[in-house]
PDB file of C-alpha atoms in Angstrom:
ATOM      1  CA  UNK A   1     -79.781 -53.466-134.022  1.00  0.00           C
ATOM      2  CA  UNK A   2     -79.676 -55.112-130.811  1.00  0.00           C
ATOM      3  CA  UNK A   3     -82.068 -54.562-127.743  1.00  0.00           C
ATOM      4  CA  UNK A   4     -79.427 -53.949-124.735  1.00  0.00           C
ATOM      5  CA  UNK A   5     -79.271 -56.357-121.866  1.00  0.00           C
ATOM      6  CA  UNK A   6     -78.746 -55.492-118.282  1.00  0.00           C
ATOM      7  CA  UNK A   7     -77.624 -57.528-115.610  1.00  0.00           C
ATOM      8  CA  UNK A   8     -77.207 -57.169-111.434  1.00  0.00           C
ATOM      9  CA  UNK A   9     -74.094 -58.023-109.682  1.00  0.00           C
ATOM     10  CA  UNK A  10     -74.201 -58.423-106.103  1.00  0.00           C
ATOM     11  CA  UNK A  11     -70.866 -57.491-104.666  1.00  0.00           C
ATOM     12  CA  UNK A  12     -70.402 -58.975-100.823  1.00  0.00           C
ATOM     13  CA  UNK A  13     -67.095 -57.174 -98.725  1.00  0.00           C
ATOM     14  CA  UNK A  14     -66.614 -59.419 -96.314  1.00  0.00           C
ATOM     15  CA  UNK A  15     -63.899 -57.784 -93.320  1.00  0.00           C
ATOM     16  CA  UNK A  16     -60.289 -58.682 -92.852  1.00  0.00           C
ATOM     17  CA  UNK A  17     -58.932 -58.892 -90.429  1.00  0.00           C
ATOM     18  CA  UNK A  18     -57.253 -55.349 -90.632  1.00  0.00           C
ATOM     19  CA  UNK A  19     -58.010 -53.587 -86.811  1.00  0.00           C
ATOM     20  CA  UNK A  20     -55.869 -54.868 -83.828  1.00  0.00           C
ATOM     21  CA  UNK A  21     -57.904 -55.370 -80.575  1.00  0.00           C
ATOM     22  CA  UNK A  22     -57.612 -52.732 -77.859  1.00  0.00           C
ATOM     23  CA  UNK A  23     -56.932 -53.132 -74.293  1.00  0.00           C
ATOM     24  CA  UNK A  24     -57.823 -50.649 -71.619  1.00  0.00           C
ATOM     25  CA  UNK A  25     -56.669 -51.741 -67.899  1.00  0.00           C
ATOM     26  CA  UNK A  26     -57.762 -49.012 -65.255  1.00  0.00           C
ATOM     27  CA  UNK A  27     -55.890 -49.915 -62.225  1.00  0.00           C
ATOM     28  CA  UNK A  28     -57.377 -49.313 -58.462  1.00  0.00           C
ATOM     29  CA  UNK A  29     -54.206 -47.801 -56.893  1.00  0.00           C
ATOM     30  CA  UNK A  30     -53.253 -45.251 -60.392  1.00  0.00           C
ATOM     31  CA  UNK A  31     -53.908 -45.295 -64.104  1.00  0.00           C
ATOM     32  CA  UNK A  32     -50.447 -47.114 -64.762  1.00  0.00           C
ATOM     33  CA  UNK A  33     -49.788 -49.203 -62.009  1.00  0.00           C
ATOM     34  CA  UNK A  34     -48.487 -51.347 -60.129  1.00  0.00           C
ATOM     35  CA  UNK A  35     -50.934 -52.788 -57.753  1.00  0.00           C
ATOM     36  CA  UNK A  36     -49.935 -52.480 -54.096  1.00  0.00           C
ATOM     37  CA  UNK A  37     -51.943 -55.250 -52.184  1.00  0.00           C
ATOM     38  CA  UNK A  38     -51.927 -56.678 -48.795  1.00  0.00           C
ATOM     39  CA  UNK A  39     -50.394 -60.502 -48.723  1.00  0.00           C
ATOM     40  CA  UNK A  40     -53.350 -60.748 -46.119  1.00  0.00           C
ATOM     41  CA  UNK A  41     -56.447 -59.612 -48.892  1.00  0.00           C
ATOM     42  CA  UNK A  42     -59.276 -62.133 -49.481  1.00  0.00           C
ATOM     43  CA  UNK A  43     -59.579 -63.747 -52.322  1.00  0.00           C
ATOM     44  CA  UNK A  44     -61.816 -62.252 -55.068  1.00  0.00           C
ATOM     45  CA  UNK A  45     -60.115 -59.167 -54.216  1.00  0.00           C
ATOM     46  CA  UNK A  46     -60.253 -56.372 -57.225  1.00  0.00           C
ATOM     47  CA  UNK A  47     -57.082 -55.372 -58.941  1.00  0.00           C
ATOM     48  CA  UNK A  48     -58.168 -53.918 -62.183  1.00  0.00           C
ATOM     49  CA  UNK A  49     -60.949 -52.919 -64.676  1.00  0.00           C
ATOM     50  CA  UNK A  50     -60.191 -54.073 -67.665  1.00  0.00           C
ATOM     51  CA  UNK A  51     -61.602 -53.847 -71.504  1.00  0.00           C
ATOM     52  CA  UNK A  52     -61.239 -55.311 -74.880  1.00  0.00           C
ATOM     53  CA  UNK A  53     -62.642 -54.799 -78.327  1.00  0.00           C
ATOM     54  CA  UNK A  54     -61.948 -55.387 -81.901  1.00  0.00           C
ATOM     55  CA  UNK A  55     -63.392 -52.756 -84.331  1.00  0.00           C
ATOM     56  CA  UNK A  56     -63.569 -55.943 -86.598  1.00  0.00           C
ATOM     57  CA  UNK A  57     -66.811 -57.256 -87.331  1.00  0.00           C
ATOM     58  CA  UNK A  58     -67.974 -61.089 -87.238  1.00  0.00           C
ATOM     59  CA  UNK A  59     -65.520 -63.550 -86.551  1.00  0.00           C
ATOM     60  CA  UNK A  60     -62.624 -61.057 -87.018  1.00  0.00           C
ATOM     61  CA  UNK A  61     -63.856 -59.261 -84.017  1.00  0.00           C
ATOM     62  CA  UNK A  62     -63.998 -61.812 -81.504  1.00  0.00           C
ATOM     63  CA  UNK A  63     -61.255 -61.414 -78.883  1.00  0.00           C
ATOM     64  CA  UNK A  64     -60.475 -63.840 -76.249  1.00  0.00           C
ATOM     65  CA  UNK A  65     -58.266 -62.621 -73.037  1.00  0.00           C
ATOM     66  CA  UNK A  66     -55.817 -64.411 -71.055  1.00  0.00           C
ATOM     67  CA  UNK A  67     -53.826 -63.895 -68.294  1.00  0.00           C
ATOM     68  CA  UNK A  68     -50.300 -64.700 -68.446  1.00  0.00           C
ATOM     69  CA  UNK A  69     -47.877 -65.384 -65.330  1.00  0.00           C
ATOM     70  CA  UNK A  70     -51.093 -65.399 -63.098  1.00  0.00           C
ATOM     71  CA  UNK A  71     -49.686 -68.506 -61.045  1.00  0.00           C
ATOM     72  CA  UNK A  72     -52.793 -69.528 -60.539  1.00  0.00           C
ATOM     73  CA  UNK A  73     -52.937 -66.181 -57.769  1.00  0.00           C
ATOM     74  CA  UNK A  74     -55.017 -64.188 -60.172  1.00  0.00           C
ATOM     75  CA  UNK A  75     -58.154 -64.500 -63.022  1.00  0.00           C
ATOM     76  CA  UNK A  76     -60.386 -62.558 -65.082  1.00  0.00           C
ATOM     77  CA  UNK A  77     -63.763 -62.122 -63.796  1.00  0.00           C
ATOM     78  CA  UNK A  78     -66.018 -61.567 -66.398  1.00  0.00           C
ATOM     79  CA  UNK A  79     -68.680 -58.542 -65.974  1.00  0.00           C
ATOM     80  CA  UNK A  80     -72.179 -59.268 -65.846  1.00  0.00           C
ATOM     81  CA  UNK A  81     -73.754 -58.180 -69.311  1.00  0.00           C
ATOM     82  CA  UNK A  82     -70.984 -56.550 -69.826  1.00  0.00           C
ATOM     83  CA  UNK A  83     -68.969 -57.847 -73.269  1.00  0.00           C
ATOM     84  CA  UNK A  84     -65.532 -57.218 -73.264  1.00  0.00           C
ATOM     85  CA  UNK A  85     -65.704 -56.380 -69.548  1.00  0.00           C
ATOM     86  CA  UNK A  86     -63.306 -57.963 -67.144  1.00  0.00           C
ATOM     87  CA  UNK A  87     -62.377 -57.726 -63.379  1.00  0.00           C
ATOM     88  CA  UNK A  88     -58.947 -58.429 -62.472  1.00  0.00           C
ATOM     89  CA  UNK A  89     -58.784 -60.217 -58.985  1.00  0.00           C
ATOM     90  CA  UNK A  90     -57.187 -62.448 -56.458  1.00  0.00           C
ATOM     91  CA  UNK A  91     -57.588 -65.597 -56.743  1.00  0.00           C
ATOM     92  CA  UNK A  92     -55.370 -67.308 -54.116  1.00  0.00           C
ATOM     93  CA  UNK A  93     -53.771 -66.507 -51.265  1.00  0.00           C
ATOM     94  CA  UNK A  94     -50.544 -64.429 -51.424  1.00  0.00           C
ATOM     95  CA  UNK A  95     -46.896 -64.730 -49.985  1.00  0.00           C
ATOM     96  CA  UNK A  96     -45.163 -62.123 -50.078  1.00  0.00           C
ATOM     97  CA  UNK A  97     -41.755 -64.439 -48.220  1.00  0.00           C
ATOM     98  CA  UNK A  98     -42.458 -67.054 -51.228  1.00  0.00           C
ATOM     99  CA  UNK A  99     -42.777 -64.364 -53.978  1.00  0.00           C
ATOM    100  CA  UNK A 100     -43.233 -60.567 -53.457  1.00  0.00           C
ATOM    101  CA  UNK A 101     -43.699 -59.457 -56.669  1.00  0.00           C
ATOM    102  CA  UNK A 102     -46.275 -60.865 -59.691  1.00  0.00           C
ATOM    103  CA  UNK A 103     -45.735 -59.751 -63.329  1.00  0.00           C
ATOM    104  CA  UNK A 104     -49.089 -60.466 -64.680  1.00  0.00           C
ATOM    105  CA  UNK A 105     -49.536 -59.638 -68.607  1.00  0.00           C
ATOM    106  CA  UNK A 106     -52.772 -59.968 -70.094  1.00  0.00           C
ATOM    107  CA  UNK A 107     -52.933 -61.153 -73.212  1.00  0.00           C
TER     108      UNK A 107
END
């Protein structure tokens, strides 16, 4: 006979990359938009609350934010302390004779 013999495995799950992010935009003027603003606003002028998260952990969960057909008129404004936290503003002067409307997407 035989003494038995035991031996530990250590199993490591590591995450995939399985959760899209989420995006939550609260606008100033209505929960859906769009954005009525003055051409005449100053700059830094607040549009939108906006969050993002990824219920992935580590570097699955990291989520960068861009804005996309901005024209250079709007930016994210990060929130102090506040991760995932962004401020939609102004970020130029606006036009509305050289282009009344702005179709900003964040991505």
């Amino acid at each position: 006979n035989s003494a038995p013999t035991f031996a530990t495995v250590l199993v490591k799950v590591t995450d995939t990359n399985d959760n899209a992010p989420q995006i939550t935009i609260n606008f100033v003027t209505s929960s859906e938009g769009p954005v009525y603003l003055s051409e005449d606003v100053p700059m830094d002028t607040f549009l939108a609350y906006l969050t993002v998260s990824d219920r992935d952990g580590g570097r699955n969960g990291r989520v960068n934010v861009t804005l996309d057909g901005a024209y250079r008129h709007f930016r994210l404004k990060p929130v102090p302390d506040g991760d995932g936290q962004y401020l939609i503003v102004t970020s130029a002067a606006l036009d509305r004779e050289t282009l009344p409307t702005y179709n900003v997407t964040v991505i």
